[in-house]
Structures are given as structure tokens and as C-alpha cells.
């Protein structure tokens, strides 16, 4: 099972990432193993794998984003923190509204946690989620509830 939504009547959910397949994303060289996904709230915890030179393009963290680097170096390629590097065993978090592109020049693996999926700013002006779906139509109602 690649994604697990918490159930109200269960308290522990064991996930075995080593037994899971890496799932490609729409971004070349970036793949994911989703450890937890709650479609009701947008909560996501995932292992992200980057091939050497892979970039997660221009995106905004709608709520707090947390990343622990397991292998490689994660760099902010663009945005206000361009050049910021996070290496193996280091943790970085970004506040709501932060926007950047993430790059792993030598490849690597991270553990990423999001309170709600990122907004990706496409070249055609669209704003989508990781799956390429219109962000507002899929996640806008959740973001509005969190803002209240």
C-alpha cells in the first residue's frame, strides 16, 4: 500500500517503505513513496527520491513544510533562500507561503511532511498539485477551512 489514510478506530499504522515501489511523479527524476496521505485534510508524509540533477520546480508551501535529508544535498535553486543547502542528517522547515524550487545536484532521498499539498506554478500559468490537478478545485476548500 503506497498511501494510508488514518482511520478513526485505529491508533497505529505500520508502513514498510522497503517493500514499496518508488512511484514516478510528473517531474523528471523525482519519485515518491507515500507513507501517509489523508485525502480529507491533505496531510502528507512521503519519501522523495531525486535522481542526480533532478529539480522539484517552482512551488509554494501552503502550510508548514518539513524535510529531513537522508541522502544527498537538498538546495534551494530559486526563491528568497536560493543557495540554502541541507545535507544528510539535517532538517529544514519552511513556513506557510514560502516559495522556491528544490534541487538535488547529486541525487538523494528526503523524508518530507506537508500539512496540505504544495501549489506548483506551471509555465502556462496554471496552479496544480503534485499529481498535476488544479490545486484550487482539489485542495482550496481545505486551505480555506485551515485559515478560519
JSON list of C-alpha atoms in Angstrom, two decimals:
[
{"chain": "A", "resi": 1, "resn": "UNK", "atom": "CA", "xyz": [0.00, 0.00, 0.00]},
{"chain": "A", "resi": 2, "resn": "UNK", "atom": "CA", "xyz": [1.52, 3.32, -1.07]},
{"chain": "A", "resi": 3, "resn": "UNK", "atom": "CA", "xyz": [-0.79, 5.66, 0.77]},
{"chain": "A", "resi": 4, "resn": "UNK", "atom": "CA", "xyz": [-2.54, 5.24, 4.05]},
{"chain": "A", "resi": 5, "resn": "UNK", "atom": "CA", "xyz": [-5.36, 7.35, 5.37]},
{"chain": "A", "resi": 6, "resn": "UNK", "atom": "CA", "xyz": [-5.76, 7.31, 9.14]},
{"chain": "A", "resi": 7, "resn": "UNK", "atom": "CA", "xyz": [-8.87, 5.56, 10.43]},
{"chain": "A", "resi": 8, "resn": "UNK", "atom": "CA", "xyz": [-10.72, 6.91, 13.45]},
{"chain": "A", "resi": 9, "resn": "UNK", "atom": "CA", "xyz": [-10.93, 3.49, 15.12]},
{"chain": "A", "resi": 10, "resn": "UNK", "atom": "CA", "xyz": [-7.24, 2.52, 14.83]},
{"chain": "A", "resi": 11, "resn": "UNK", "atom": "CA", "xyz": [-4.29, 4.04, 16.62]},
{"chain": "A", "resi": 12, "resn": "UNK", "atom": "CA", "xyz": [-1.20, 2.53, 14.97]},
{"chain": "A", "resi": 13, "resn": "UNK", "atom": "CA", "xyz": [-0.42, 2.12, 11.27]},
{"chain": "A", "resi": 14, "resn": "UNK", "atom": "CA", "xyz": [2.78, 0.31, 10.33]},
{"chain": "A", "resi": 15, "resn": "UNK", "atom": "CA", "xyz": [4.18, 1.18, 6.90]},
{"chain": "A", "resi": 16, "resn": "UNK", "atom": "CA", "xyz": [7.11, -0.74, 5.40]},
{"chain": "A", "resi": 17, "resn": "UNK", "atom": "CA", "xyz": [8.76, 1.57, 2.84]},
{"chain": "A", "resi": 18, "resn": "UNK", "atom": "CA", "xyz": [11.39, -1.02, 1.90]},
{"chain": "A", "resi": 19, "resn": "UNK", "atom": "CA", "xyz": [8.59, -3.19, 0.48]},
{"chain": "A", "resi": 20, "resn": "UNK", "atom": "CA", "xyz": [7.07, -0.30, -1.52]},
{"chain": "A", "resi": 21, "resn": "UNK", "atom": "CA", "xyz": [7.88, 0.65, -5.11]},
{"chain": "A", "resi": 22, "resn": "UNK", "atom": "CA", "xyz": [9.06, 4.14, -5.97]},
{"chain": "A", "resi": 23, "resn": "UNK", "atom": "CA", "xyz": [6.26, 5.90, -7.87]},
{"chain": "A", "resi": 24, "resn": "UNK", "atom": "CA", "xyz": [7.27, 8.37, -10.58]},
{"chain": "A", "resi": 25, "resn": "UNK", "atom": "CA", "xyz": [5.97, 11.92, -10.34]},
{"chain": "A", "resi": 26, "resn": "UNK", "atom": "CA", "xyz": [5.30, 14.20, -13.29]},
{"chain": "A", "resi": 27, "resn": "UNK", "atom": "CA", "xyz": [8.68, 15.82, -12.67]},
{"chain": "A", "resi": 28, "resn": "UNK", "atom": "CA", "xyz": [11.59, 14.03, -14.38]},
{"chain": "A", "resi": 29, "resn": "UNK", "atom": "CA", "xyz": [13.93, 12.29, -11.95]},
{"chain": "A", "resi": 30, "resn": "UNK", "atom": "CA", "xyz": [11.61, 12.72, -8.93]},
{"chain": "A", "resi": 31, "resn": "UNK", "atom": "CA", "xyz": [9.80, 9.74, -7.43]},
{"chain": "A", "resi": 32, "resn": "UNK", "atom": "CA", "xyz": [7.86, 9.17, -4.23]},
{"chain": "A", "resi": 33, "resn": "UNK", "atom": "CA", "xyz": [6.86, 6.59, -1.66]},
{"chain": "A", "resi": 34, "resn": "UNK", "atom": "CA", "xyz": [3.80, 7.95, 0.12]},
{"chain": "A", "resi": 35, "resn": "UNK", "atom": "CA", "xyz": [3.86, 6.86, 3.75]},
{"chain": "A", "resi": 36, "resn": "UNK", "atom": "CA", "xyz": [0.76, 8.71, 4.90]},
{"chain": "A", "resi": 37, "resn": "UNK", "atom": "CA", "xyz": [-1.89, 10.55, 2.95]},
{"chain": "A", "resi": 38, "resn": "UNK", "atom": "CA", "xyz": [-5.14, 11.86, 4.36]},
{"chain": "A", "resi": 39, "resn": "UNK", "atom": "CA", "xyz": [-7.34, 12.97, 1.46]},
{"chain": "A", "resi": 40, "resn": "UNK", "atom": "CA", "xyz": [-9.74, 14.67, 3.86]},
{"chain": "A", "resi": 41, "resn": "UNK", "atom": "CA", "xyz": [-7.17, 17.07, 5.34]},
{"chain": "A", "resi": 42, "resn": "UNK", "atom": "CA", "xyz": [-4.34, 17.00, 2.78]},
{"chain": "A", "resi": 43, "resn": "UNK", "atom": "CA", "xyz": [-1.78, 15.74, 5.32]},
{"chain": "A", "resi": 44, "resn": "UNK", "atom": "CA", "xyz": [1.12, 14.02, 3.54]},
{"chain": "A", "resi": 45, "resn": "UNK", "atom": "CA", "xyz": [4.29, 12.26, 4.70]},
{"chain": "A", "resi": 46, "resn": "UNK", "atom": "CA", "xyz": [6.47, 10.86, 1.92]},
{"chain": "A", "resi": 47, "resn": "UNK", "atom": "CA", "xyz": [9.91, 9.68, 1.00]},
{"chain": "A", "resi": 48, "resn": "UNK", "atom": "CA", "xyz": [11.10, 11.65, -2.02]},
{"chain": "A", "resi": 49, "resn": "UNK", "atom": "CA", "xyz": [13.85, 10.33, -4.28]},
{"chain": "A", "resi": 50, "resn": "UNK", "atom": "CA", "xyz": [15.73, 12.62, -6.64]},
{"chain": "A", "resi": 51, "resn": "UNK", "atom": "CA", "xyz": [17.98, 11.35, -9.42]},
{"chain": "A", "resi": 52, "resn": "UNK", "atom": "CA", "xyz": [21.19, 13.41, -9.89]},
{"chain": "A", "resi": 53, "resn": "UNK", "atom": "CA", "xyz": [20.26, 16.92, -11.05]},
{"chain": "A", "resi": 54, "resn": "UNK", "atom": "CA", "xyz": [16.51, 16.45, -10.56]},
{"chain": "A", "resi": 55, "resn": "UNK", "atom": "CA", "xyz": [14.52, 19.54, -9.65]},
{"chain": "A", "resi": 56, "resn": "UNK", "atom": "CA", "xyz": [11.16, 19.95, -7.98]},
{"chain": "A", "resi": 57, "resn": "UNK", "atom": "CA", "xyz": [10.11, 23.11, -9.84]},
{"chain": "A", "resi": 58, "resn": "UNK", "atom": "CA", "xyz": [8.62, 26.36, -8.59]},
{"chain": "A", "resi": 59, "resn": "UNK", "atom": "CA", "xyz": [6.19, 25.57, -5.78]},
{"chain": "A", "resi": 60, "resn": "UNK", "atom": "CA", "xyz": [4.63, 27.13, -2.71]},
{"chain": "A", "resi": 61, "resn": "UNK", "atom": "CA", "xyz": [4.25, 25.52, 0.69]},
{"chain": "A", "resi": 62, "resn": "UNK", "atom": "CA", "xyz": [0.69, 26.42, 1.59]},
{"chain": "A", "resi": 63, "resn": "UNK", "atom": "CA", "xyz": [1.23, 25.41, 5.21]},
{"chain": "A", "resi": 64, "resn": "UNK", "atom": "CA", "xyz": [4.43, 24.40, 7.06]},
{"chain": "A", "resi": 65, "resn": "UNK", "atom": "CA", "xyz": [6.70, 22.03, 5.13]},
{"chain": "A", "resi": 66, "resn": "UNK", "atom": "CA", "xyz": [9.26, 19.86, 6.92]},
{"chain": "A", "resi": 67, "resn": "UNK", "atom": "CA", "xyz": [12.11, 17.94, 5.27]},
{"chain": "A", "resi": 68, "resn": "UNK", "atom": "CA", "xyz": [14.73, 15.61, 6.72]},
{"chain": "A", "resi": 69, "resn": "UNK", "atom": "CA", "xyz": [17.56, 14.76, 4.31]},
{"chain": "A", "resi": 70, "resn": "UNK", "atom": "CA", "xyz": [18.52, 11.08, 4.38]},
{"chain": "A", "resi": 71, "resn": "UNK", "atom": "CA", "xyz": [20.96, 11.06, 1.44]},
{"chain": "A", "resi": 72, "resn": "UNK", "atom": "CA", "xyz": [22.39, 13.81, -0.78]},
{"chain": "A", "resi": 73, "resn": "UNK", "atom": "CA", "xyz": [22.15, 17.60, -0.58]},
{"chain": "A", "resi": 74, "resn": "UNK", "atom": "CA", "xyz": [18.89, 19.49, -0.98]},
{"chain": "A", "resi": 75, "resn": "UNK", "atom": "CA", "xyz": [19.36, 23.00, -2.32]},
{"chain": "A", "resi": 76, "resn": "UNK", "atom": "CA", "xyz": [17.00, 25.89, -2.85]},
{"chain": "A", "resi": 77, "resn": "UNK", "atom": "CA", "xyz": [17.55, 26.63, -6.51]},
{"chain": "A", "resi": 78, "resn": "UNK", "atom": "CA", "xyz": [15.34, 29.72, -6.77]},
{"chain": "A", "resi": 79, "resn": "UNK", "atom": "CA", "xyz": [13.46, 31.95, -4.41]},
{"chain": "A", "resi": 80, "resn": "UNK", "atom": "CA", "xyz": [14.44, 34.10, -1.42]},
{"chain": "A", "resi": 81, "resn": "UNK", "atom": "CA", "xyz": [16.59, 31.34, 0.12]},
{"chain": "A", "resi": 82, "resn": "UNK", "atom": "CA", "xyz": [18.44, 30.45, -3.12]},
{"chain": "A", "resi": 83, "resn": "UNK", "atom": "CA", "xyz": [21.65, 28.59, -2.30]},
{"chain": "A", "resi": 84, "resn": "UNK", "atom": "CA", "xyz": [20.48, 27.29, 1.08]},
{"chain": "A", "resi": 85, "resn": "UNK", "atom": "CA", "xyz": [21.74, 23.70, 1.37]},
{"chain": "A", "resi": 86, "resn": "UNK", "atom": "CA", "xyz": [20.56, 20.91, 3.66]},
{"chain": "A", "resi": 87, "resn": "UNK", "atom": "CA", "xyz": [22.71, 17.77, 3.89]},
{"chain": "A", "resi": 88, "resn": "UNK", "atom": "CA", "xyz": [22.39, 14.23, 5.22]},
{"chain": "A", "resi": 89, "resn": "UNK", "atom": "CA", "xyz": [21.12, 14.12, 8.78]},
{"chain": "A", "resi": 90, "resn": "UNK", "atom": "CA", "xyz": [19.92, 17.74, 8.62]},
{"chain": "A", "resi": 91, "resn": "UNK", "atom": "CA", "xyz": [16.37, 19.04, 8.91]},
{"chain": "A", "resi": 92, "resn": "UNK", "atom": "CA", "xyz": [14.84, 22.10, 7.29]},
{"chain": "A", "resi": 93, "resn": "UNK", "atom": "CA", "xyz": [11.36, 23.54, 7.59]},
{"chain": "A", "resi": 94, "resn": "UNK", "atom": "CA", "xyz": [9.65, 26.29, 5.70]},
{"chain": "A", "resi": 95, "resn": "UNK", "atom": "CA", "xyz": [6.77, 28.44, 6.80]},
{"chain": "A", "resi": 96, "resn": "UNK", "atom": "CA", "xyz": [3.39, 28.82, 5.18]},
{"chain": "A", "resi": 97, "resn": "UNK", "atom": "CA", "xyz": [3.60, 30.77, 1.93]},
{"chain": "A", "resi": 98, "resn": "UNK", "atom": "CA", "xyz": [7.27, 30.03, 1.26]},
{"chain": "A", "resi": 99, "resn": "UNK", "atom": "CA", "xyz": [8.05, 29.52, -2.42]},
{"chain": "A", "resi": 100, "resn": "UNK", "atom": "CA", "xyz": [11.09, 28.03, -4.14]},
{"chain": "A", "resi": 101, "resn": "UNK", "atom": "CA", "xyz": [12.36, 25.24, -6.37]},
{"chain": "A", "resi": 102, "resn": "UNK", "atom": "CA", "xyz": [14.26, 22.34, -4.79]},
{"chain": "A", "resi": 103, "resn": "UNK", "atom": "CA", "xyz": [17.27, 20.69, -6.41]},
{"chain": "A", "resi": 104, "resn": "UNK", "atom": "CA", "xyz": [19.46, 17.71, -5.56]},
{"chain": "A", "resi": 105, "resn": "UNK", "atom": "CA", "xyz": [22.55, 18.06, -7.79]},
{"chain": "A", "resi": 106, "resn": "UNK", "atom": "CA", "xyz": [23.95, 14.65, -6.84]},
{"chain": "A", "resi": 107, "resn": "UNK", "atom": "CA", "xyz": [20.60, 12.95, -6.23]},
{"chain": "A", "resi": 108, "resn": "UNK", "atom": "CA", "xyz": [19.31, 11.82, -2.86]},
{"chain": "A", "resi": 109, "resn": "UNK", "atom": "CA", "xyz": [16.41, 10.87, -0.62]},
{"chain": "A", "resi": 110, "resn": "UNK", "atom": "CA", "xyz": [14.38, 13.01, 1.77]},
{"chain": "A", "resi": 111, "resn": "UNK", "atom": "CA", "xyz": [11.55, 12.48, 4.21]},
{"chain": "A", "resi": 112, "resn": "UNK", "atom": "CA", "xyz": [9.01, 15.24, 3.51]},
{"chain": "A", "resi": 113, "resn": "UNK", "atom": "CA", "xyz": [5.97, 16.23, 5.57]},
{"chain": "A", "resi": 114, "resn": "UNK", "atom": "CA", "xyz": [3.26, 18.59, 4.38]},
{"chain": "A", "resi": 115, "resn": "UNK", "atom": "CA", "xyz": [0.12, 19.77, 6.16]},
{"chain": "A", "resi": 116, "resn": "UNK", "atom": "CA", "xyz": [-1.53, 20.23, 2.76]},
{"chain": "A", "resi": 117, "resn": "UNK", "atom": "CA", "xyz": [-0.15, 19.52, -0.74]},
{"chain": "A", "resi": 118, "resn": "UNK", "atom": "CA", "xyz": [2.09, 22.11, -2.40]},
{"chain": "A", "resi": 119, "resn": "UNK", "atom": "CA", "xyz": [0.99, 24.53, -5.10]},
{"chain": "A", "resi": 120, "resn": "UNK", "atom": "CA", "xyz": [3.09, 24.09, -8.26]},
{"chain": "A", "resi": 121, "resn": "UNK", "atom": "CA", "xyz": [3.26, 27.11, -10.57]},
{"chain": "A", "resi": 122, "resn": "UNK", "atom": "CA", "xyz": [3.23, 25.78, -14.13]},
{"chain": "A", "resi": 123, "resn": "UNK", "atom": "CA", "xyz": [4.76, 27.62, -17.10]},
{"chain": "A", "resi": 124, "resn": "UNK", "atom": "CA", "xyz": [1.28, 28.05, -18.64]},
{"chain": "A", "resi": 125, "resn": "UNK", "atom": "CA", "xyz": [0.07, 29.96, -15.56]},
{"chain": "A", "resi": 126, "resn": "UNK", "atom": "CA", "xyz": [-1.77, 27.04, -14.00]},
{"chain": "A", "resi": 127, "resn": "UNK", "atom": "CA", "xyz": [-1.52, 26.22, -10.31]},
{"chain": "A", "resi": 128, "resn": "UNK", "atom": "CA", "xyz": [-1.52, 22.47, -9.73]},
{"chain": "A", "resi": 129, "resn": "UNK", "atom": "CA", "xyz": [-0.72, 19.84, -7.13]},
{"chain": "A", "resi": 130, "resn": "UNK", "atom": "CA", "xyz": [1.99, 17.16, -7.43]},
{"chain": "A", "resi": 131, "resn": "UNK", "atom": "CA", "xyz": [-0.36, 14.99, -9.50]},
{"chain": "A", "resi": 132, "resn": "UNK", "atom": "CA", "xyz": [-0.99, 17.87, -11.95]},
{"chain": "A", "resi": 133, "resn": "UNK", "atom": "CA", "xyz": [-4.57, 18.51, -10.85]},
{"chain": "A", "resi": 134, "resn": "UNK", "atom": "CA", "xyz": [-5.93, 22.03, -10.46]},
{"chain": "A", "resi": 135, "resn": "UNK", "atom": "CA", "xyz": [-4.91, 22.95, -6.90]},
{"chain": "A", "resi": 136, "resn": "UNK", "atom": "CA", "xyz": [-7.84, 25.21, -6.07]},
{"chain": "A", "resi": 137, "resn": "UNK", "atom": "CA", "xyz": [-10.52, 22.75, -7.16]},
{"chain": "A", "resi": 138, "resn": "UNK", "atom": "CA", "xyz": [-8.95, 19.83, -5.26]},
{"chain": "A", "resi": 139, "resn": "UNK", "atom": "CA", "xyz": [-7.47, 21.49, -2.14]},
{"chain": "A", "resi": 140, "resn": "UNK", "atom": "CA", "xyz": [-8.85, 25.04, -1.94]},
{"chain": "A", "resi": 141, "resn": "UNK", "atom": "CA", "xyz": [-11.72, 24.10, 0.37]},
{"chain": "A", "resi": 142, "resn": "UNK", "atom": "CA", "xyz": [-9.29, 22.56, 2.88]},
{"chain": "A", "resi": 143, "resn": "UNK", "atom": "CA", "xyz": [-6.99, 25.59, 2.81]},
{"chain": "A", "resi": 144, "resn": "UNK", "atom": "CA", "xyz": [-9.98, 27.86, 3.44]},
{"chain": "A", "resi": 145, "resn": "UNK", "atom": "CA", "xyz": [-11.03, 25.72, 6.46]},
{"chain": "A", "resi": 146, "resn": "UNK", "atom": "CA", "xyz": [-7.49, 25.89, 7.90]},
{"chain": "A", "resi": 147, "resn": "UNK", "atom": "CA", "xyz": [-7.49, 29.67, 7.51]},
{"chain": "A", "resi": 148, "resn": "UNK", "atom": "CA", "xyz": [-10.67, 30.06, 9.58]}
]
